XYZ file of C-alpha atoms in Angstrom:
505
model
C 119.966 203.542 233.078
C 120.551 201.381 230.053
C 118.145 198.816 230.065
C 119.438 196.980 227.185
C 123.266 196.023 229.120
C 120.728 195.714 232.274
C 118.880 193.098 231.091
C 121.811 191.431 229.452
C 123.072 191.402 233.097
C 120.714 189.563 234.193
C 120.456 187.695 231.292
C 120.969 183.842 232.372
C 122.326 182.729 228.882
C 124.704 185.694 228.622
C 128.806 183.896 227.822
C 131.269 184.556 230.304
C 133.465 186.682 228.689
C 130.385 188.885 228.019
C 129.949 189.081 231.755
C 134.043 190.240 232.305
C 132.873 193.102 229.574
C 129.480 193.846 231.423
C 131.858 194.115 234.744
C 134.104 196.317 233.203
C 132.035 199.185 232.280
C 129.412 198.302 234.977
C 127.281 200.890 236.841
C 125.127 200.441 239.941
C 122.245 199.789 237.899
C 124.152 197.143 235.877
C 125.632 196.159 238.757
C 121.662 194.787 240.164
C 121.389 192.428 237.632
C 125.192 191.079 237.306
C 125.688 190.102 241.540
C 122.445 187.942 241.166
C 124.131 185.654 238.307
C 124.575 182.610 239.898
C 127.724 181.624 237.444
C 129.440 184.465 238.432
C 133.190 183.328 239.248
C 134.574 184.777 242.628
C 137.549 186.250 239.841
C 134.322 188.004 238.536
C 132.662 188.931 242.081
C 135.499 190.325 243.230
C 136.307 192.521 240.084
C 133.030 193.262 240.347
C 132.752 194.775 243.852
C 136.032 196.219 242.753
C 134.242 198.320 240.305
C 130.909 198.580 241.786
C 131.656 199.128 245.564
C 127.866 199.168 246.516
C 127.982 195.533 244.775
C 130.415 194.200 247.716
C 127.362 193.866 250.391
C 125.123 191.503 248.159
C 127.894 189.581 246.793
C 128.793 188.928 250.409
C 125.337 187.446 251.454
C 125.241 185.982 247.679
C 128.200 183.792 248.954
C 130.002 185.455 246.073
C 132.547 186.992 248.415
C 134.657 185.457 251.084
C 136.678 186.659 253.800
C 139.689 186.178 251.927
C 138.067 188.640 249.407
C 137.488 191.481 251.695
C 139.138 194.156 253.486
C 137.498 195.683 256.070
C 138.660 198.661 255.825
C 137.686 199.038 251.959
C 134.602 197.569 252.041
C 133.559 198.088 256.030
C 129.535 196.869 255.133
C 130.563 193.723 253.055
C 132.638 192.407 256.181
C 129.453 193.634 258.222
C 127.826 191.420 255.766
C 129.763 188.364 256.227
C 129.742 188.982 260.464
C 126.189 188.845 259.944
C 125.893 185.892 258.522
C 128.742 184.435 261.167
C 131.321 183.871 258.352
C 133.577 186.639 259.234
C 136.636 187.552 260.922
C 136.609 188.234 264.934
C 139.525 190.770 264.469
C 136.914 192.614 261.781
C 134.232 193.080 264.908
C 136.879 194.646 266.893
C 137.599 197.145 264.067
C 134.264 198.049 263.365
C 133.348 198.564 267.071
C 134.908 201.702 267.122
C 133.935 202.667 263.179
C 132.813 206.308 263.671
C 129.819 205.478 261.518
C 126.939 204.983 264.119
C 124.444 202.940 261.805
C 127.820 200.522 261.185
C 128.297 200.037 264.879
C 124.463 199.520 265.219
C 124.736 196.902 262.275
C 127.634 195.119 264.397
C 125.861 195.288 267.438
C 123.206 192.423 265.809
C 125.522 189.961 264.453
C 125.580 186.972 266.191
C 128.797 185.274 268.192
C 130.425 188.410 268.731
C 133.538 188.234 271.048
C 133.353 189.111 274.493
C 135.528 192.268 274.562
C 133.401 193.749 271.206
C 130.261 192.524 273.093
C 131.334 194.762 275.774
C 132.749 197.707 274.029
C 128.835 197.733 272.386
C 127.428 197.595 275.490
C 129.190 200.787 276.541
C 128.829 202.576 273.159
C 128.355 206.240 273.772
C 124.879 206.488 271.265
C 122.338 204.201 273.380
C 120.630 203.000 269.866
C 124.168 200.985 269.343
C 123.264 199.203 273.241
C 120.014 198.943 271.884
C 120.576 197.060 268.895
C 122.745 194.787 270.826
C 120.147 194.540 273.539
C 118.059 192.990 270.790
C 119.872 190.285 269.608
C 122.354 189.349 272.218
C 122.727 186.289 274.480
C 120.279 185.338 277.559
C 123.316 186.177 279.886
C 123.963 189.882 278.626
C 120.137 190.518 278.236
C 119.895 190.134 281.856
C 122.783 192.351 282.523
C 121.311 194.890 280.228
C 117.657 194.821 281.844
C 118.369 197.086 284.136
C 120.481 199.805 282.189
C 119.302 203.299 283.343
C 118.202 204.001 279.506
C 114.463 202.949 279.094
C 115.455 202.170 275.168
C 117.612 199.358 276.106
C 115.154 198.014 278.011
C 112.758 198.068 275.697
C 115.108 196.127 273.410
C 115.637 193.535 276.038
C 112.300 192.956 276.390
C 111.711 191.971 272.553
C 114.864 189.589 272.575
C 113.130 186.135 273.048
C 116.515 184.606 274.439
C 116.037 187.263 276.957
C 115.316 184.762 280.591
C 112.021 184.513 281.429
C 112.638 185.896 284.779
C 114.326 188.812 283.463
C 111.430 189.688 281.262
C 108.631 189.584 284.008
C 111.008 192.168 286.461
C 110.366 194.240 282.997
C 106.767 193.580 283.227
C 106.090 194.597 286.460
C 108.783 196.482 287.925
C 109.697 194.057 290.683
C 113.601 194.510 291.612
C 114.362 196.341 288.300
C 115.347 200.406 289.516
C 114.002 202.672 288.009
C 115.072 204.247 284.547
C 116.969 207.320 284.436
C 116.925 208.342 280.560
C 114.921 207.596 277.600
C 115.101 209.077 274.244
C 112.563 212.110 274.203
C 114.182 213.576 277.528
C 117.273 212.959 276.241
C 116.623 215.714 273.707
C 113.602 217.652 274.849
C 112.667 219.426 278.273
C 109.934 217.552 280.134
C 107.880 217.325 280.001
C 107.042 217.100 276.194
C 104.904 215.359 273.740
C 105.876 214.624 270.303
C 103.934 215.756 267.428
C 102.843 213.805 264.736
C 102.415 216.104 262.293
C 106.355 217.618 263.646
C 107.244 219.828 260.826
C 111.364 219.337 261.757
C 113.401 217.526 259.560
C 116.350 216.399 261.457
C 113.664 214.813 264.063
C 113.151 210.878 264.266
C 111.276 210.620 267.132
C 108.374 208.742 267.059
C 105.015 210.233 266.742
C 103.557 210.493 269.838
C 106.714 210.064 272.169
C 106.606 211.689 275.577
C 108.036 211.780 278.924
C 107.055 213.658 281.603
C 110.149 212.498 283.312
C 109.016 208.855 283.675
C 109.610 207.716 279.902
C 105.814 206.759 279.853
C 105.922 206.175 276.114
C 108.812 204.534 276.141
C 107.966 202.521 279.004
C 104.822 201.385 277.049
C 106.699 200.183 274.232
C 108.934 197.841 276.698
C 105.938 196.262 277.967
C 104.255 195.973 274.204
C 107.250 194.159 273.550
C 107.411 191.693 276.486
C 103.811 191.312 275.971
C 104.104 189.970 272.415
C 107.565 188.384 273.632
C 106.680 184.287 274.037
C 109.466 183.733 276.366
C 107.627 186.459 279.066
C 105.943 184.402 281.509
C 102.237 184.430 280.827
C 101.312 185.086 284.282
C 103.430 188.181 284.419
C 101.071 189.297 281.378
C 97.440 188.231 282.529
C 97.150 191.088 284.628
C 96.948 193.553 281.550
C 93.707 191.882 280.250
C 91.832 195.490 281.172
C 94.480 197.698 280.774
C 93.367 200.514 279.366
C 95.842 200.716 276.525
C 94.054 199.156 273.407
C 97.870 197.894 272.097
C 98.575 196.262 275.110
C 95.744 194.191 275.415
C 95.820 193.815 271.688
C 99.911 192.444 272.265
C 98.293 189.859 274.696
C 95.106 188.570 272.421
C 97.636 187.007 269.738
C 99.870 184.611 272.415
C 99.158 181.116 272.776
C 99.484 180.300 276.454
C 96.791 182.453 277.632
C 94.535 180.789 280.176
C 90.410 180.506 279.109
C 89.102 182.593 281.354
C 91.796 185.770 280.286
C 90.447 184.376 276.520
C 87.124 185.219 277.723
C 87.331 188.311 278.465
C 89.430 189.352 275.459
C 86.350 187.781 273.324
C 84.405 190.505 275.057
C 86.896 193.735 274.091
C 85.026 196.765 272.745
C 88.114 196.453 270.141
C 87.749 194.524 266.649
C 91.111 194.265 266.373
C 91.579 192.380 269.356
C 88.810 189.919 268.906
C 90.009 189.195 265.602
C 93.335 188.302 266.694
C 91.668 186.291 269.555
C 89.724 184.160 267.291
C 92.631 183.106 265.041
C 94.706 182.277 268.631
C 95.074 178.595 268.855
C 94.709 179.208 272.720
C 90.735 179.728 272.016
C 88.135 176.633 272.614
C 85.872 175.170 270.801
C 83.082 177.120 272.828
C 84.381 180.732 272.318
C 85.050 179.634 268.691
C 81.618 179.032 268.234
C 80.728 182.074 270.431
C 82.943 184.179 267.588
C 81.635 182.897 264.973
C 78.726 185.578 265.642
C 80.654 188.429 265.850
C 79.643 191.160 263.451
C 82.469 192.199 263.021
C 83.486 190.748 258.998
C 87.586 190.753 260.401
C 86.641 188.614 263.789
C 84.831 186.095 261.277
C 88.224 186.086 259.111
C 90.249 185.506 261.503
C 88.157 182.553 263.130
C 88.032 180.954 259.715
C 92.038 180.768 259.909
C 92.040 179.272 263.072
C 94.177 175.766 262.849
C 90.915 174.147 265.049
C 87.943 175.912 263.515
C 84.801 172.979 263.522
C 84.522 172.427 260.172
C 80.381 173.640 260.281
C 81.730 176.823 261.596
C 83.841 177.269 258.854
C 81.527 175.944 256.147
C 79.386 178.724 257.935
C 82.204 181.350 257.962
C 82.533 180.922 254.629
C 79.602 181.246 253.030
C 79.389 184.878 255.434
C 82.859 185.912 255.165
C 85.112 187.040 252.523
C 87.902 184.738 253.098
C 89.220 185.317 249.182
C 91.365 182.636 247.485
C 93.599 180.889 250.251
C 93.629 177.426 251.468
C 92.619 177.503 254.948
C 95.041 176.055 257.779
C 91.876 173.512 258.697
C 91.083 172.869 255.654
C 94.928 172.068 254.679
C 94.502 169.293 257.918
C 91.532 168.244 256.708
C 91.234 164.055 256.734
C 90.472 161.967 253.845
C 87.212 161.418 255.271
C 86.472 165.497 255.664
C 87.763 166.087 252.405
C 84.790 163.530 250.827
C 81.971 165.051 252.800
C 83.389 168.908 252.248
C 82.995 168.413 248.444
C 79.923 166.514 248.380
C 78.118 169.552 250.626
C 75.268 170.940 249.588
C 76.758 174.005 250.556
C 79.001 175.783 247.755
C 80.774 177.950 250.134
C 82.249 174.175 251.655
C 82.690 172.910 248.099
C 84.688 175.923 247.505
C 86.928 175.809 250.455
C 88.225 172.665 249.979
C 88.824 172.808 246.345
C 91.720 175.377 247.073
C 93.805 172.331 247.930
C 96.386 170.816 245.352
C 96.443 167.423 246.545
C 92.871 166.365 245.970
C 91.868 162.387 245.021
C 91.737 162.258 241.621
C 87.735 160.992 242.290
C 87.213 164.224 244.365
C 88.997 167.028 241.702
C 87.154 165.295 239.050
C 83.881 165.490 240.553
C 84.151 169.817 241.702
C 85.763 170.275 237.875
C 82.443 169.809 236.696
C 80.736 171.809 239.743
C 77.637 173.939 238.820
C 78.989 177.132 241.088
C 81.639 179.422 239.210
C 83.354 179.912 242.835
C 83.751 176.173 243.137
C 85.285 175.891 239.517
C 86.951 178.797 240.079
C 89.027 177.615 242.960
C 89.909 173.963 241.571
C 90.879 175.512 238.127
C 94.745 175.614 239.120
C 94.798 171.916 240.409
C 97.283 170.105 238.546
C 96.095 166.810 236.827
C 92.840 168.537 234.940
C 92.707 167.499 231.595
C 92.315 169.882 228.313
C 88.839 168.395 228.025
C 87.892 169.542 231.683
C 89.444 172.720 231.939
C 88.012 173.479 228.431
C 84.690 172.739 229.837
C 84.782 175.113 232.796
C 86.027 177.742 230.247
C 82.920 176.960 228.332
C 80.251 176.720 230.898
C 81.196 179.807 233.469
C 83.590 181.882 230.880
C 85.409 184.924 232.340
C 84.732 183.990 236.193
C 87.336 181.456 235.762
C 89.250 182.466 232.992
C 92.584 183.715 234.162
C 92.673 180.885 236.594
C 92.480 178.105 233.625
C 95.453 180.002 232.647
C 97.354 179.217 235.594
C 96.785 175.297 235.507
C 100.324 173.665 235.241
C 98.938 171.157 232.618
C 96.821 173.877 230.170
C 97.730 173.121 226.877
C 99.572 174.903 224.381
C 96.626 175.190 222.387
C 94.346 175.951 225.530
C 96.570 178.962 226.228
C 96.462 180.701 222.643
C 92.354 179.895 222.900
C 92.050 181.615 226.757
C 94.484 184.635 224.916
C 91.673 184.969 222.240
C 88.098 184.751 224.441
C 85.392 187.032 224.147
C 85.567 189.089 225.970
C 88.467 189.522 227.281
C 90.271 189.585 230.811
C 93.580 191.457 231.059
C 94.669 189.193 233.498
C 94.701 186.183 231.300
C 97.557 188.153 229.313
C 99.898 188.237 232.403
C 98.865 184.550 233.457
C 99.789 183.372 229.932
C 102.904 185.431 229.207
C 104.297 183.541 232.451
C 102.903 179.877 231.768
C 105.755 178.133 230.466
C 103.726 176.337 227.964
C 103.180 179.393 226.467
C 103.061 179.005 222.735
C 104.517 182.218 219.434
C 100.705 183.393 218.873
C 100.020 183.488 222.647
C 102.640 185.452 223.723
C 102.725 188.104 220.693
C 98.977 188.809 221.701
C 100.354 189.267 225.597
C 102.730 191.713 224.015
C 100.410 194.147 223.184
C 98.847 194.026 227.013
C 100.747 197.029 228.606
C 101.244 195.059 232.146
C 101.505 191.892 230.459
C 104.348 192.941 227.245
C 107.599 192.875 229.706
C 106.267 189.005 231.039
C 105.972 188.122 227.838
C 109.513 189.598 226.457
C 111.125 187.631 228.485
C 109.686 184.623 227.618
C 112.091 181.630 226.290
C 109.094 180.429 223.879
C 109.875 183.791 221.665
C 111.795 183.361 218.182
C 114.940 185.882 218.085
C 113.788 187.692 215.476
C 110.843 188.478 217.733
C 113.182 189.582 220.833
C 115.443 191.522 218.600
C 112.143 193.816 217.536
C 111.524 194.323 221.161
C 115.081 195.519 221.946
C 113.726 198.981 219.837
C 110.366 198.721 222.154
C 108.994 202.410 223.025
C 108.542 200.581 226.730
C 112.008 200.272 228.542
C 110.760 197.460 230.477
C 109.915 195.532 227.900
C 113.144 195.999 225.949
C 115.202 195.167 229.798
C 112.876 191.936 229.485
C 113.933 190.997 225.919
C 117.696 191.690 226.707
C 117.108 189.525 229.432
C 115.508 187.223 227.065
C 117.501 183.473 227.170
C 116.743 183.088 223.664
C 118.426 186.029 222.561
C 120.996 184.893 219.953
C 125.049 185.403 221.741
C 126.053 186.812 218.677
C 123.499 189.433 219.643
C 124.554 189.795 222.657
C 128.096 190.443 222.317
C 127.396 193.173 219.374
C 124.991 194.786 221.845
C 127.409 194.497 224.550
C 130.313 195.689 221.952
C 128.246 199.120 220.992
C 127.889 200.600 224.063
């Protein structure tokens, strides 16, 4: 790899005709940073793909490449490409349906508006994982057809497709006028009966751990209802009955849908599992009186996923917070918060409340200027990004609570030129300042040359715009190749740079 012609392939400044000369002696590494351009020309897409063939398939989803560009038969996964994305050819899907690549026919078999006759040469497809993949993704009238093939793997698929009918998915459930499966895809290979290992020390094996079949498929059998269990379009009364099932994923599959009835809610709230519980309390099915019943779990991932609930009372969560580590995130609740809520959240007495709703970015100007000048770090630390601080505010929270909010300052939208070489410069220091700075566009010369010397921060910083050329051409010779790929990458690299760079290699 050459990461001098790869970042000038990526570079955004870089002339055209430097881009034919990049295509012309591209490689596949090259080739990355060249079929993300968004100037290239479909003269230079196609020459490209030309070149590089592995560069057809991005191009294709890029919209770089049309189906006027491409041949199927020379570039069989770039027409794929274009199928998937419905902009291809239906005379390319009947080609590929009998491709003897298996993972090609499996690609084909989950692009959408197929024909019928290539829908139905899929669902025939010797190698089940091709029906499979079709199973997946096709319509609500072949799902039903393919609910009751005798291979338990289709089934399974059919039972994750959510266009699947509703009816079709509860015969899955529970068996009711669905025969029986004949195959699945441990006895296809293995004498029953016969448990995977997890630890299986063959190479060539891809079952997955745990797989078995005593000659009923069990574990693929419990997949298919997983699946319909986590499947919205499976009627939730066709589900309710797994509440005590004894498999933890299966009653884990049915704590995280929304239409489940209280008193199933209630006894989920109840499950020996944390998991479950956890996904119960962020379930928008859940009341206010099991929400409140949650909120003492003791279990710190039931209390985090309570405080994410879109209904959460905002006492609990004030309480949640102040218990929980929720980390840095703006809160679904607190995001719907009123006007009203916002005022009495940051006037709390509480810091944890204060806190929470200072992680929003569209705060009254009244309310962001009154937490800026918060006595808690947390508080401070939290606001610190919200645009509309002034130098003189977010100068003061670097001066009263210093390296707690730090790297944050750095991140404010408005922080001055002058602000950013300062938070560069504090003592002591926080590495993380470095990386904030070197990709603040209001990064300032002395700012970024200090990020340089931060090993994690240097390549952010290379690439910078703010950097002289004479700066960017000392970092082509960098000891770090990721720093020198930045600075080729650089916009600010001089073109009369870039072509003799491009002309001596």
């Amino acid at each position: 790899m050459d990461p001098i012609l790869c970042g000038l392939a990526a570079n955004p400044a870089l002339p055209s005709d430097l881009v034919d000369r990049l295509i012309s002696i591209a490689d596949e590494d090259i080739a990355l940073g060249l079929d993300r351009r968004a100037d290239l020309s479909r003269a230079q897409a196609v020459a490209l793909a030309e070149r590089v063939g592995e560069s057809a398939v991005p191009l294709a989803y890029g919209g770089r490449l049309s189906a006027a560009d491409i041949d199927p038969a020379v570039w069989p996964d770039a027409a794929l490409a274009l199928l998937d994305q419905g902009a291809g050819r239906p005379e390319w899907a009947r080609l590929l349906a009998a491709d003897p690549a298996r993972e090609r026919r499996e690609k084909l078999a989950a692009c959408p508006g197929l024909p019928s006759d290539v829908v139905d040469t899929l669902a025939t497809d010797p190698d089940v994982r091709v029906v499979a993949e079709l199973a997946l993704w096709t319509t609500p009238e072949v799902a039903a057809r393919l609910a009751a093939h005798p291979h338990a793997e289709v089934r399974s698929a059919v039972a994750a497709n959510e266009a699947t009918p509703p009816g079709t998915l509860a015969a899955l459930v529970t068996g009711q006028g669905m025969p029986a499966a004949r195959h699945c895809l441990v006895c296809d290979r293995e004498e029953v009966p016969f448990v995977h290992d997890p630890r299986c020390p063959r190479r060539d094996c891809d079952l997955p751990p745990g797989a078995s079949c005593d000659g009923s498929h069990e574990s693929t059998v419990h997949d298919m209802r997983h699946a319909a269990l986590r499947n919205p379009a499976t009627p939730v009364e066709a589900v309710v009955g797994y509440v005590d099932h004894p498999s933890t994923q299966l009653r884990w599959a049915l704590a995280a849908r929304h239409d489940l009835p209280r008193k199933v809610c209630v006894r989920l709230a109840a499950d020996p599992t944390p998991g479950i519980r956890a996904d119960l309390a962020e379930n928008p099915a859940i009341d206010d009186a099991l929400i409140r019943a949650l909120a003492g779990d003791h279990d710190p991932d039931v209390r985090r996923g309570l405080a994410r609930h879109p209904r959460v009372p905002l006492d609990v969560l004030t309480d949640l917070a102040g218990a929980a580590r929720i980390g840095a995130t703006l809160l679904p609740r607190i995001a719907a918060a009123s006007t009203t809520e916002v005022e009495e959240l940051a006037t709390s007495a509480q810091p944890a409340a204060r806190m929470l709703v200072a992680q929003r970015r569209d705060l009254p100007n009244a309310v962001r200027d009154r937490l800026a000048d918060d006595p808690d770090a947390k508080v401070v630390k939290a606001l610190a990004p919200h645009p509309g601080l002034t130098e003189a505010q977010l100068r003061a929270m670097v001066d009263r609570h210093g390296v707690r909010v730090l790297a944050r300052v750095a991140t404010n939208p408005d922080a001055s030129p002058a602000l950013l070489e300062d938070l560069v410069r504090h003592e002591p220091t926080v590495r993380k300042v470095f990386r904030e700075v070197a990709r603040h566009p209001g990064a300032t010369v002395p700012a970024l040359l200090v990020c340089l010397a931060d090993r994690r921060a240097g390549p952010l910083a290379a690439g910078h715009p703010a950097l002289p050329p004479e700066v960017i051409l000392e970092l082509l010779a960098d000891a770090d190749d990721e720093v020198v790929e930045a600075a080729a990458a650089n916009p600010s690299l001089p073109p009369a740079v870039m072509a003799d760079l491009v002309r001596r290699r």
